[in-house]
Coordinates of C-alpha atoms (C1' of nucleotides) in Angstrom, one line a residue:
Chain A
X1 CA -61.5 -100.1 -10.5
X2 CA -58.7 -97.1 -9.9
X3 CA -60.7 -93.5 -9.9
X4 CA -59.1 -91.5 -12.6
X5 CA -59.0 -88.5 -10.6
X6 CA -56.7 -89.5 -7.7
X7 CA -54.9 -86.6 -7.6
X8 CA -58.2 -85.1 -6.9
X9 CA -58.9 -86.1 -3.4
X10 CA -62.3 -85.9 -1.2
X11 CA -64.9 -86.0 -4.0
X12 CA -67.7 -88.5 -3.1
X13 CA -68.6 -91.4 -5.3
X14 CA -71.1 -89.1 -7.6
X15 CA -68.5 -86.4 -8.2
X16 CA -66.1 -88.9 -9.1
X17 CA -68.6 -90.7 -11.7
X18 CA -69.5 -87.1 -13.2
X19 CA -65.9 -86.4 -13.8
X20 CA -65.5 -89.4 -15.3
X21 CA -68.4 -89.1 -17.7
X22 CA -67.0 -85.8 -18.4
X23 CA -63.4 -86.7 -19.3
X24 CA -64.6 -89.5 -21.0
X25 CA -67.1 -87.5 -23.1
X26 CA -64.6 -85.0 -24.0
X27 CA -62.0 -87.5 -25.1
X28 CA -64.5 -89.1 -27.7
X29 CA -65.9 -85.6 -28.8
X30 CA -62.1 -84.5 -29.4
X31 CA -61.3 -87.8 -31.4
X32 CA -64.0 -88.6 -33.3
X33 CA -66.2 -85.5 -33.3
X34 CA -69.6 -84.7 -31.2
X35 CA -72.2 -85.9 -33.7
X36 CA -70.4 -89.1 -34.0
X37 CA -69.6 -89.8 -30.6
X38 CA -73.2 -91.0 -29.0
X39 CA -74.0 -91.0 -25.3
X40 CA -74.1 -94.9 -25.7
X41 CA -70.3 -94.6 -26.6
X42 CA -69.3 -92.6 -24.0
X43 CA -71.5 -94.8 -21.4
X44 CA -69.7 -98.1 -22.3
X45 CA -66.2 -96.5 -22.4
X46 CA -66.9 -95.2 -18.8
X47 CA -68.2 -98.3 -17.9
X48 CA -71.4 -96.6 -16.5
X49 CA -75.1 -97.5 -17.6
X50 CA -76.3 -95.2 -20.4
X51 CA -79.1 -93.6 -18.0
X52 CA -76.4 -92.7 -15.7
X53 CA -74.8 -90.3 -18.1
X54 CA -78.4 -88.2 -17.4
X55 CA -78.3 -88.5 -13.9
X56 CA -75.0 -86.0 -14.2
X57 CA -76.0 -84.0 -17.4
X58 CA -79.1 -83.1 -18.5
X59 CA -78.5 -83.4 -22.1
X60 CA -75.6 -83.7 -24.4
X61 CA -75.2 -80.4 -25.5
X62 CA -74.5 -79.8 -21.6
X63 CA -71.2 -81.8 -22.0
X64 CA -70.2 -79.2 -23.8
X65 CA -70.9 -76.2 -21.6
X66 CA -68.9 -78.1 -19.1
X67 CA -65.9 -78.1 -21.5
X68 CA -66.4 -73.9 -22.0
X69 CA -66.9 -73.6 -18.5
X70 CA -63.7 -75.3 -17.8
X71 CA -61.8 -73.4 -20.7
X72 CA -62.9 -70.2 -18.8
X73 CA -61.4 -71.1 -15.7
X74 CA -58.3 -72.0 -17.2
X75 CA -58.2 -68.8 -19.2
X76 CA -58.8 -67.0 -15.6
X77 CA -55.5 -68.3 -14.6
X78 CA -53.5 -67.9 -18.0
X79 CA -54.5 -64.2 -18.2
X80 CA -53.0 -63.5 -14.8
X81 CA -49.3 -63.7 -16.2
X82 CA -50.3 -62.0 -19.2
X83 CA -51.9 -58.8 -17.6
X84 CA -49.1 -58.5 -15.1
X85 CA -46.7 -58.5 -18.0
X86 CA -48.2 -56.3 -20.6
X87 CA -49.0 -52.7 -20.4
X88 CA -50.2 -51.5 -23.4
X89 CA -53.9 -52.1 -24.2
X90 CA -52.9 -53.7 -27.7
X91 CA -50.4 -56.0 -26.2
X92 CA -52.8 -57.2 -23.2
X93 CA -56.1 -57.9 -25.8
X94 CA -53.5 -59.5 -28.2
X95 CA -52.1 -61.7 -25.3
X96 CA -55.9 -62.9 -23.9
X97 CA -57.0 -63.4 -27.4
X98 CA -54.0 -65.5 -28.0
X99 CA -54.4 -67.4 -24.9
X100 CA -58.1 -68.0 -25.6
X101 CA -57.3 -69.6 -28.9
X102 CA -54.7 -71.6 -27.6
X103 CA -57.1 -72.8 -24.9
X104 CA -60.0 -73.9 -26.6
X105 CA -57.8 -75.4 -29.6
X106 CA -57.8 -79.0 -28.5
X107 CA -61.7 -78.7 -28.8
X108 CA -61.6 -77.1 -32.1
X109 CA -63.5 -80.4 -33.9
X110 CA -66.7 -79.9 -31.6
X111 CA -66.5 -76.2 -30.1
X112 CA -68.8 -74.8 -32.9
X113 CA -71.7 -76.9 -31.0
X114 CA -71.3 -73.7 -28.5
X115 CA -73.1 -72.1 -30.9
X116 CA -75.9 -74.2 -31.8
X117 CA -78.2 -72.7 -29.1
X118 CA -77.3 -69.1 -30.2
X119 CA -80.6 -68.8 -32.0
X120 CA -82.9 -70.7 -29.5
X121 CA -84.1 -68.2 -26.7
X122 CA -85.4 -70.9 -24.5
X123 CA -82.2 -72.7 -24.2
X124 CA -80.4 -72.0 -21.2
X125 CA -77.6 -73.1 -23.1
X126 CA -77.9 -70.1 -25.1
X127 CA -74.9 -67.6 -24.9
X128 CA -77.2 -64.4 -24.5
X129 CA -79.5 -66.2 -22.0
X130 CA -80.1 -65.2 -18.3
X131 CA -78.2 -68.8 -17.5
X132 CA -75.4 -68.0 -18.9
X133 CA -74.8 -64.6 -17.3
X134 CA -72.5 -65.9 -14.8
X135 CA -69.9 -67.2 -17.4
X136 CA -70.4 -64.2 -19.7
X137 CA -69.6 -61.9 -16.6
X138 CA -66.6 -63.9 -16.1
X139 CA -65.3 -63.0 -19.6
X140 CA -66.3 -59.5 -19.8
X141 CA -64.3 -59.2 -16.1
X142 CA -61.3 -60.6 -18.1
X143 CA -62.0 -57.6 -20.8
X144 CA -62.4 -55.1 -18.2
X145 CA -58.9 -56.0 -16.6
X146 CA -57.4 -55.7 -20.2
X147 CA -58.7 -52.2 -20.6
X148 CA -58.7 -51.1 -17.0
X149 CA -55.2 -51.9 -16.0
X150 CA -53.8 -50.7 -19.4
X151 CA -51.4 -47.8 -19.4
X152 CA -53.1 -45.5 -21.7
X153 CA -52.3 -42.1 -23.7
X154 CA -55.8 -41.2 -24.2
X155 CA -58.5 -40.7 -21.4
X156 CA -61.6 -43.2 -22.4
X157 CA -64.7 -41.7 -21.6
X158 CA -66.8 -43.4 -18.7
X159 CA -69.6 -44.5 -21.0
X160 CA -67.1 -46.1 -23.4
X161 CA -65.3 -47.4 -20.3
X162 CA -68.8 -49.2 -19.4
X163 CA -69.4 -50.5 -22.7
X164 CA -66.0 -51.7 -23.7
X165 CA -66.0 -55.1 -22.0
X166 CA -69.1 -56.5 -23.5
X167 CA -67.8 -55.1 -27.0
X168 CA -64.4 -56.7 -26.7
X169 CA -66.8 -59.9 -25.7
X170 CA -68.6 -59.8 -29.0
X171 CA -65.8 -59.2 -30.9
X172 CA -64.0 -62.4 -28.9
X173 CA -67.4 -64.4 -29.8
X174 CA -66.9 -63.1 -33.7
X175 CA -63.4 -64.3 -33.8
X176 CA -64.2 -67.8 -32.5
X177 CA -66.9 -67.8 -35.2
X178 CA -64.1 -67.6 -37.7
X179 CA -61.9 -70.1 -35.9
X180 CA -64.5 -72.5 -36.1
X181 CA -64.7 -72.2 -39.7
X182 CA -61.0 -72.0 -40.1
X183 CA -59.3 -74.7 -41.1
X184 CA -56.0 -73.3 -42.4
X185 CA -52.7 -75.1 -40.5
X186 CA -52.2 -73.8 -36.9
X187 CA -55.7 -71.8 -37.3
X188 CA -53.0 -69.2 -39.1
X189 CA -56.0 -67.3 -40.2
X190 CA -57.4 -66.8 -37.0
X191 CA -54.1 -65.4 -35.7
X192 CA -53.5 -63.3 -38.7
X193 CA -57.0 -61.8 -38.3
X194 CA -56.2 -61.6 -34.6
X195 CA -53.1 -59.6 -35.3
X196 CA -54.9 -57.0 -37.5
X197 CA -58.3 -56.5 -35.4
X198 CA -56.5 -56.4 -32.3
X199 CA -54.7 -53.2 -34.0
X200 CA -57.9 -52.0 -35.1
X201 CA -59.8 -52.3 -32.2
X202 CA -57.5 -50.4 -30.2
X203 CA -57.0 -47.6 -32.8
X204 CA -60.9 -47.4 -33.1
X205 CA -60.8 -47.0 -29.3
X206 CA -58.7 -43.6 -29.9
X207 CA -60.9 -42.6 -32.9
X208 CA -63.6 -43.0 -30.3
X209 CA -63.0 -40.2 -28.3
X210 CA -62.3 -37.7 -31.1
X211 CA -64.5 -34.2 -30.2
X212 CA -65.8 -34.7 -34.2
X213 CA -67.4 -38.1 -33.7
X214 CA -67.9 -38.1 -29.7
X215 CA -71.6 -37.2 -30.2
X216 CA -72.6 -40.1 -32.1
X217 CA -70.4 -42.0 -30.2
X218 CA -71.9 -41.2 -27.1
X219 CA -75.3 -41.9 -28.7
X220 CA -74.2 -44.8 -29.7
X221 CA -72.9 -46.0 -26.3
X222 CA -76.2 -45.2 -24.6
X223 CA -78.2 -47.4 -27.3
X224 CA -75.8 -50.3 -26.3
X225 CA -76.2 -49.6 -22.7
X226 CA -79.5 -49.9 -23.0
X227 CA -80.1 -53.0 -24.9
X228 CA -77.1 -54.6 -22.9
X229 CA -79.3 -54.1 -19.9
X230 CA -81.6 -57.0 -21.6
X231 CA -78.5 -58.7 -22.0
X232 CA -77.9 -58.3 -18.1
X233 CA -81.2 -58.9 -17.0
X234 CA -81.9 -55.6 -15.6
X235 CA -85.2 -54.1 -16.4
X236 CA -85.0 -51.7 -20.0
X237 CA -85.7 -48.5 -19.7
X238 CA -87.9 -46.5 -22.2
X239 CA -85.6 -46.2 -25.5
X240 CA -87.1 -43.0 -26.6
X241 CA -86.5 -41.1 -23.7
X242 CA -83.1 -42.1 -23.0
X243 CA -81.5 -41.5 -26.6
X244 CA -82.2 -38.4 -28.7
X245 CA -81.7 -38.8 -32.6
X246 CA -81.2 -35.4 -33.8
X247 CA -77.9 -34.6 -31.2
X248 CA -75.1 -33.0 -32.6
X249 CA -74.1 -35.5 -34.8
X250 CA -76.9 -34.3 -37.4
X251 CA -74.0 -32.7 -39.6
X252 CA -73.1 -36.5 -40.5
X253 CA -75.8 -37.2 -43.0
X254 CA -74.2 -39.6 -45.7
Chain B
X1 CA -108.5 -84.9 -53.9
X2 CA -107.8 -81.7 -55.1
X3 CA -104.3 -79.9 -55.5
X4 CA -103.6 -77.1 -52.8
X5 CA -101.6 -74.8 -55.1
X6 CA -104.5 -75.1 -57.8
X7 CA -103.6 -71.9 -59.1
X8 CA -99.5 -73.1 -60.1
X9 CA -100.2 -75.1 -62.8
X10 CA -97.7 -76.9 -64.4
X11 CA -96.3 -78.8 -61.4
X12 CA -96.0 -82.5 -62.0
X13 CA -96.8 -84.8 -59.0
X14 CA -93.7 -84.6 -57.7
X15 CA -93.6 -81.0 -57.5
X16 CA -97.3 -81.1 -56.0
X17 CA -96.3 -83.1 -53.3
X18 CA -93.1 -81.2 -52.5
X19 CA -95.1 -77.9 -52.2
X20 CA -97.9 -79.7 -50.0
X21 CA -95.0 -81.1 -47.5
X22 CA -93.4 -77.9 -47.3
X23 CA -96.7 -76.0 -46.9
X24 CA -98.0 -78.5 -44.2
X25 CA -94.4 -78.1 -42.3
X26 CA -94.6 -74.4 -42.0
X27 CA -97.9 -74.3 -41.1
X28 CA -97.4 -76.6 -38.3
X29 CA -94.0 -75.3 -36.9
X30 CA -96.0 -71.5 -37.1
X31 CA -98.9 -73.0 -35.0
X32 CA -96.5 -75.0 -32.6
X33 CA -93.1 -74.3 -33.0
X34 CA -90.0 -76.4 -34.5
X35 CA -89.5 -78.8 -31.9
X36 CA -93.1 -79.6 -31.0
X37 CA -93.5 -80.6 -34.6
X38 CA -92.1 -83.9 -35.9
X39 CA -91.6 -85.2 -38.9
X40 CA -94.9 -87.6 -38.2
X41 CA -97.1 -85.0 -37.7
X42 CA -96.2 -83.3 -40.9
X43 CA -96.5 -86.6 -43.1
X44 CA -99.7 -87.1 -41.2
X45 CA -101.1 -84.1 -41.9
X46 CA -100.2 -83.9 -45.5
X47 CA -101.4 -87.4 -46.3
X48 CA -98.3 -88.8 -47.0
X49 CA -95.3 -91.7 -46.0
X50 CA -92.7 -90.4 -43.2
X51 CA -90.0 -91.5 -45.3
X52 CA -91.7 -89.7 -48.3
X53 CA -90.9 -86.2 -46.6
X54 CA -87.3 -87.6 -46.7
X55 CA -87.6 -88.1 -50.3
X56 CA -88.1 -84.5 -51.1
X57 CA -86.3 -82.6 -48.1
X58 CA -83.1 -83.9 -46.8
X59 CA -83.9 -83.4 -43.2
X60 CA -86.2 -81.7 -40.9
X61 CA -83.3 -78.5 -40.8
X62 CA -83.9 -78.6 -44.8
X63 CA -87.3 -77.6 -44.3
X64 CA -86.5 -74.4 -42.7
X65 CA -84.2 -73.4 -45.3
X66 CA -86.9 -73.7 -47.6
X67 CA -88.7 -70.9 -45.8
X68 CA -85.5 -68.5 -45.4
X69 CA -85.3 -68.9 -49.5
X70 CA -89.2 -68.0 -49.6
X71 CA -88.6 -64.6 -47.6
X72 CA -85.7 -64.2 -49.3
X73 CA -87.8 -64.2 -52.8
X74 CA -90.5 -62.0 -50.7
X75 CA -88.1 -59.5 -49.8
X76 CA -86.8 -59.4 -53.7
X77 CA -90.3 -58.3 -54.4
X78 CA -91.1 -55.8 -51.6
X79 CA -87.8 -54.1 -51.7
X80 CA -88.6 -52.8 -55.8
X81 CA -91.6 -49.9 -54.5
X82 CA -89.2 -48.9 -51.4
X83 CA -86.2 -48.7 -53.5
X84 CA -88.0 -47.1 -56.3
X85 CA -89.6 -44.6 -54.0
X86 CA -86.7 -43.4 -51.5
X87 CA -83.8 -41.6 -52.3
X88 CA -81.6 -41.3 -49.2
X89 CA -79.2 -44.1 -48.0
X90 CA -81.1 -43.9 -44.8
X91 CA -84.8 -44.1 -45.8
X92 CA -83.8 -47.1 -48.1
X93 CA -82.0 -49.0 -45.6
X94 CA -84.6 -48.4 -43.3
X95 CA -87.3 -49.5 -45.6
X96 CA -85.4 -52.9 -46.5
X97 CA -84.8 -53.4 -42.7
X98 CA -88.6 -52.9 -41.8
X99 CA -89.5 -55.1 -45.1
X100 CA -87.5 -57.8 -43.7
X101 CA -88.7 -57.9 -40.3
X102 CA -92.2 -57.8 -41.8
X103 CA -91.9 -60.7 -43.7
X104 CA -90.2 -62.8 -41.3
X105 CA -92.6 -62.0 -38.6
X106 CA -95.1 -64.9 -39.0
X107 CA -91.9 -67.1 -38.7
X108 CA -90.7 -65.8 -35.3
X109 CA -91.7 -69.0 -33.4
X110 CA -89.1 -71.1 -35.1
X111 CA -86.7 -68.7 -37.2
X112 CA -84.2 -69.1 -34.7
X113 CA -83.0 -72.9 -36.1
X114 CA -81.8 -70.9 -39.0
X115 CA -78.7 -70.1 -36.6
X116 CA -78.2 -73.4 -35.4
X117 CA -75.9 -74.5 -38.2
X118 CA -73.7 -71.1 -37.8
X119 CA -71.5 -73.0 -35.7
X120 CA -71.0 -76.4 -37.7
X121 CA -68.9 -75.6 -41.0
X122 CA -69.7 -78.6 -42.4
X123 CA -73.1 -78.3 -42.7
X124 CA -74.4 -76.9 -46.6
X125 CA -77.0 -74.9 -44.0
X126 CA -74.8 -73.0 -42.6
X127 CA -75.2 -69.2 -43.3
X128 CA -71.5 -68.8 -43.8
X129 CA -71.1 -72.1 -46.1
X130 CA -70.5 -72.1 -49.9
X131 CA -73.7 -73.9 -50.6
X132 CA -75.7 -70.8 -49.1
X133 CA -73.7 -68.5 -51.5
X134 CA -75.9 -68.1 -53.8
X135 CA -78.6 -67.0 -51.1
X136 CA -76.0 -64.7 -49.6
X137 CA -75.6 -63.0 -52.6
X138 CA -79.2 -62.3 -53.0
X139 CA -79.1 -60.7 -50.0
X140 CA -76.0 -58.7 -50.3
X141 CA -77.6 -57.5 -54.1
X142 CA -80.3 -56.0 -52.0
X143 CA -78.0 -53.9 -50.1
X144 CA -75.8 -52.9 -52.9
X145 CA -78.5 -51.8 -54.5
X146 CA -79.9 -49.6 -51.2
X147 CA -76.0 -48.3 -51.5
X148 CA -76.0 -47.8 -55.3
X149 CA -79.3 -45.9 -56.1
X150 CA -78.8 -43.9 -53.1
X151 CA -78.6 -40.1 -53.5
X152 CA -75.3 -39.2 -51.8
X153 CA -74.1 -36.0 -50.6
X154 CA -70.7 -37.4 -50.0
X155 CA -68.5 -40.0 -52.5
X156 CA -68.5 -43.0 -51.3
X157 CA -65.1 -44.7 -51.7
X158 CA -64.4 -47.5 -54.0
X159 CA -62.7 -49.8 -51.5
X160 CA -65.9 -48.9 -48.7
X161 CA -68.6 -49.8 -51.8
X162 CA -67.4 -52.8 -52.0
X163 CA -67.7 -53.8 -48.8
X164 CA -70.9 -52.3 -47.9
X165 CA -73.2 -55.1 -49.0
X166 CA -71.4 -57.7 -46.7
X167 CA -71.2 -55.5 -44.3
X168 CA -75.1 -54.3 -44.1
X169 CA -75.8 -58.3 -44.6
X170 CA -73.9 -59.1 -41.1
X171 CA -75.7 -56.3 -40.0
X172 CA -79.4 -57.8 -40.8
X173 CA -77.6 -60.9 -39.3
X174 CA -77.3 -59.4 -36.0
X175 CA -80.3 -57.5 -36.2
X176 CA -82.0 -60.8 -36.9
X177 CA -80.2 -62.5 -34.2
X178 CA -81.4 -59.9 -31.6
X179 CA -85.1 -60.0 -33.0
X180 CA -85.0 -63.7 -32.2
X181 CA -84.8 -62.9 -29.2
X182 CA -87.1 -60.2 -29.0
X183 CA -90.6 -60.8 -27.0
X184 CA -91.9 -57.4 -26.6
X185 CA -94.8 -56.7 -28.3
X186 CA -95.0 -56.4 -31.8
X187 CA -91.1 -56.2 -31.9
X188 CA -90.9 -53.0 -30.7
X189 CA -87.6 -53.4 -29.1
X190 CA -86.3 -54.7 -32.5
X191 CA -87.9 -51.7 -34.7
X192 CA -86.3 -49.1 -31.8
X193 CA -82.9 -50.7 -32.4
X194 CA -83.4 -50.6 -36.4
X195 CA -84.5 -46.9 -36.0
X196 CA -81.6 -46.1 -34.2
X197 CA -78.3 -48.2 -35.6
X198 CA -79.8 -47.2 -39.5
X199 CA -78.9 -43.9 -38.7
X200 CA -75.9 -44.8 -36.9
X201 CA -74.8 -46.9 -39.9
X202 CA -75.6 -44.0 -42.0
X203 CA -73.3 -41.6 -40.4
X204 CA -71.0 -43.8 -39.3
X205 CA -70.6 -44.3 -43.3
X206 CA -69.8 -40.6 -43.9
X207 CA -67.3 -40.9 -40.6
X208 CA -65.4 -43.6 -42.8
X209 CA -64.6 -41.2 -45.6
X210 CA -62.9 -38.6 -42.9
X211 CA -59.4 -37.9 -43.8
X212 CA -58.3 -38.7 -40.4
X213 CA -59.4 -41.8 -40.4
X214 CA -59.4 -42.8 -43.8
X215 CA -55.9 -44.8 -43.5
X216 CA -57.4 -47.4 -40.9
X217 CA -60.7 -47.6 -42.8
X218 CA -58.7 -48.8 -46.1
X219 CA -56.8 -51.0 -44.0
X220 CA -59.9 -52.7 -42.5
X221 CA -61.5 -52.4 -45.5
X222 CA -58.7 -54.4 -47.1
X223 CA -58.4 -57.1 -44.4
X224 CA -62.3 -57.5 -44.9
X225 CA -62.0 -58.1 -48.6
X226 CA -59.2 -60.5 -47.7
X227 CA -61.4 -62.4 -45.6
X228 CA -64.9 -62.4 -47.2
X229 CA -62.8 -64.0 -49.9
X230 CA -62.9 -66.8 -47.9
X231 CA -66.5 -66.5 -47.5
X232 CA -67.0 -66.1 -51.1
X233 CA -65.1 -69.1 -52.0
X234 CA -62.4 -67.2 -53.9
X235 CA -58.6 -67.9 -53.5
X236 CA -57.4 -66.5 -50.4
X237 CA -54.4 -64.4 -51.0
X238 CA -51.3 -63.9 -48.5
X239 CA -52.8 -62.0 -46.2
X240 CA -48.9 -59.9 -44.7
X241 CA -48.2 -58.9 -48.3
X242 CA -51.6 -57.5 -48.5
X243 CA -51.9 -55.2 -45.5
X244 CA -49.2 -53.1 -44.2
X245 CA -50.3 -52.8 -40.6
X246 CA -47.5 -49.6 -40.1
X247 CA -49.4 -47.2 -42.2
X248 CA -50.5 -43.6 -41.3
X249 CA -53.0 -44.8 -38.8
X250 CA -49.7 -45.1 -36.3
X251 CA -50.6 -42.3 -34.5
X252 CA -54.0 -43.6 -33.4
X253 CA -52.5 -45.4 -30.5
X254 CA -54.6 -45.5 -27.6
Chain C
dA1 C1' -73.0 -100.7 14.7
dT2 C1' -77.4 -100.6 12.6
dA3 C1' -81.2 -97.9 10.8
dA4 C1' -82.8 -94.4 8.0
dA5 C1' -82.3 -91.1 4.6
dT6 C1' -80.1 -90.0 0.5
dT7 C1' -77.5 -90.8 -3.4
dC8 C1' -76.1 -93.4 -7.2
dT9 C1' -77.0 -96.7 -10.8
dT10 C1' -79.5 -99.4 -14.0
dG11 C1' -81.7 -101.1 -18.5
dA12 C1' -85.8 -101.4 -20.9
dA13 C1' -88.7 -98.3 -23.3
dC14 C1' -90.0 -94.2 -25.6
dG15 C1' -89.8 -90.6 -29.0
dT16 C1' -88.2 -88.8 -33.1
dG17 C1' -85.2 -87.9 -37.0
dT18 C1' -83.8 -90.6 -40.7
dT19 C1' -83.3 -94.9 -43.8
dC20 C1' -83.9 -98.1 -47.5
dA21 C1' -85.7 -102.1 -50.4
dA22 C1' -89.3 -103.0 -52.7
dT23 C1' -93.6 -101.3 -54.9
dA24 C1' -96.8 -98.3 -57.4
dT25 C1' -97.1 -94.3 -60.3
dT26 C1' -95.8 -91.5 -63.5
dT27 C1' -93.5 -89.7 -67.5
dG28 C1' -91.6 -90.3 -72.1
dT29 C1' -91.1 -92.5 -76.5
dG30 C1' -91.7 -95.4 -80.5
Chain D
dC1 C1' -102.0 -97.3 -76.8
dA2 C1' -97.9 -100.1 -75.0
dC3 C1' -93.8 -100.5 -72.7
dA4 C1' -89.8 -99.1 -70.9
dA5 C1' -87.4 -96.0 -67.7
dA6 C1' -87.8 -92.6 -64.1
dT7 C1' -89.9 -91.0 -60.5
dA8 C1' -92.7 -91.1 -56.6
dT9 C1' -94.4 -93.7 -52.4
dT10 C1' -94.5 -96.6 -48.9
dG11 C1' -94.2 -98.6 -44.3
dA12 C1' -90.6 -101.4 -41.3
dA13 C1' -86.6 -100.8 -39.1
dC14 C1' -82.7 -98.5 -37.4
dA15 C1' -80.2 -94.9 -34.7
dC16 C1' -79.6 -92.4 -30.6
dG17 C1' -81.1 -88.8 -27.3
dT18 C1' -83.7 -89.3 -23.5
dT19 C1' -86.7 -91.0 -19.5
dC20 C1' -87.6 -93.4 -15.0
dA21 C1' -88.9 -96.6 -11.7
dA22 C1' -87.3 -100.3 -9.2
dG23 C1' -83.2 -101.3 -6.9
dA24 C1' -78.4 -100.8 -5.0
dA25 C1' -74.9 -98.7 -2.7
dT26 C1' -73.3 -94.8 0.3
dT27 C1' -73.8 -91.4 3.4
dT28 C1' -75.9 -89.6 7.7
dA29 C1' -77.9 -90.5 11.9
dT30 C1' -78.5 -92.0 16.1

DNA sequence: ATAAATTCTTGAACGTGTTCAATATTTGTG
DNA sequence: CACAAATATTGAACACGTTCAAGAATTTAT
């Protein structure tokens, strides 16, 4: 029985089996969908015992997590040339979003499973969970590079700069959620959406620096920073002491 | 065997059984949680056969859907006095959001299951699905009342007015997602978040009418309207003909 | 080279969501 | 009221995710 990962030496037997199970699973998920692929299918095709799959992967859903990790690493690699080449914030963000879509496209049939745990506070797979913090940080780090390495005509205030990676991460999650539902040829709708929203996001960043709206933005960013600390597993400060509601934005009552 | 819904006459046998199963399920979900409650538990406690539960509810998850429907109806009832009393947009929205939180509070332990299908385009339970359109419309109708019945100092442009109910619906979904993760006493964190974000939302509405940002807002709203038609199961217009990217917001490059 | 320790593999069994043919009960009609 | 049609109920069985004790294989230590 030849090893399917013969181009990657130094794997012991267990690591080889783990990779085989994962490759087999992803292949079957791609072909048939997540629900239609059973663990028995995977074990059979990989020529291992059913229980063996659970030695390496805690659950069927953990197999999906592995796919996400993989695309995360691939995005890191793919983002280097983009960020080296592009200068404007818009082009950088657009490049990254397009790369993201390309990398996840083969998994369209089952990528939605990623969202299954979003409503389960106890699941380690939950994108908002502490356990997912590492992965989330990798993602936001890329967005920090998008912004930090851009040649700008405006100065982004420090408080906005601090929150942008996370805001862009949420933006990305929204786009992925849309993409999951997108059945148009070549995901044309999602690409169109990105074209427009990247432009809008860039302009909103400019608007957020305007003096007229600055107090409200400051306040909003403070709020976001506070609640982000929940997400990043930091101690939560007392909200009411941190944010004063009746600041200089009181003339904006609708 | 006395009927548990004796105060609601005119139910035939089937309807009585359906109600009994649902009540039993929701009770057990509340006590033990969704995952820990099996369909066998429900059938046994309701004194019906296991297979009978499937005669009335297509799946375990459909039981959750019924809870959502119920809170939707309860919110309709609860929103009347609030909307009759409050005049300002802020107070109205705050009232509705608070009412929403109160109504769903008993179900905190299992409300997250609602989000499980958000990533499954094929699931009829998906909040974004065509099948959920009716429910969604009820929800957005409430938000339309929030805005439409408010006494305002500004004139909300028609395009913004048309999109606000859906935007507020998405806002609400975000708040509920946060609430699901909120373990603070009496959901104080979520209440604090609402206090602040309702105020911010109100002010953002004002800002959206400013001439300086108006072109960008118009464009964004057109984009939203286009993609909302996907959601509302309407024919999708050709995006590129509907929205001109290089309009009067071109001075906003960051 | 051999023994000990560790890791990997296995398949029977379990729990739980779901199905469905057979039967019982209810409803509607003359 | 009787009977036919429609609806409701049932429990055995199935499918599939998961578990785990026993045994095999691999790795490590001497």
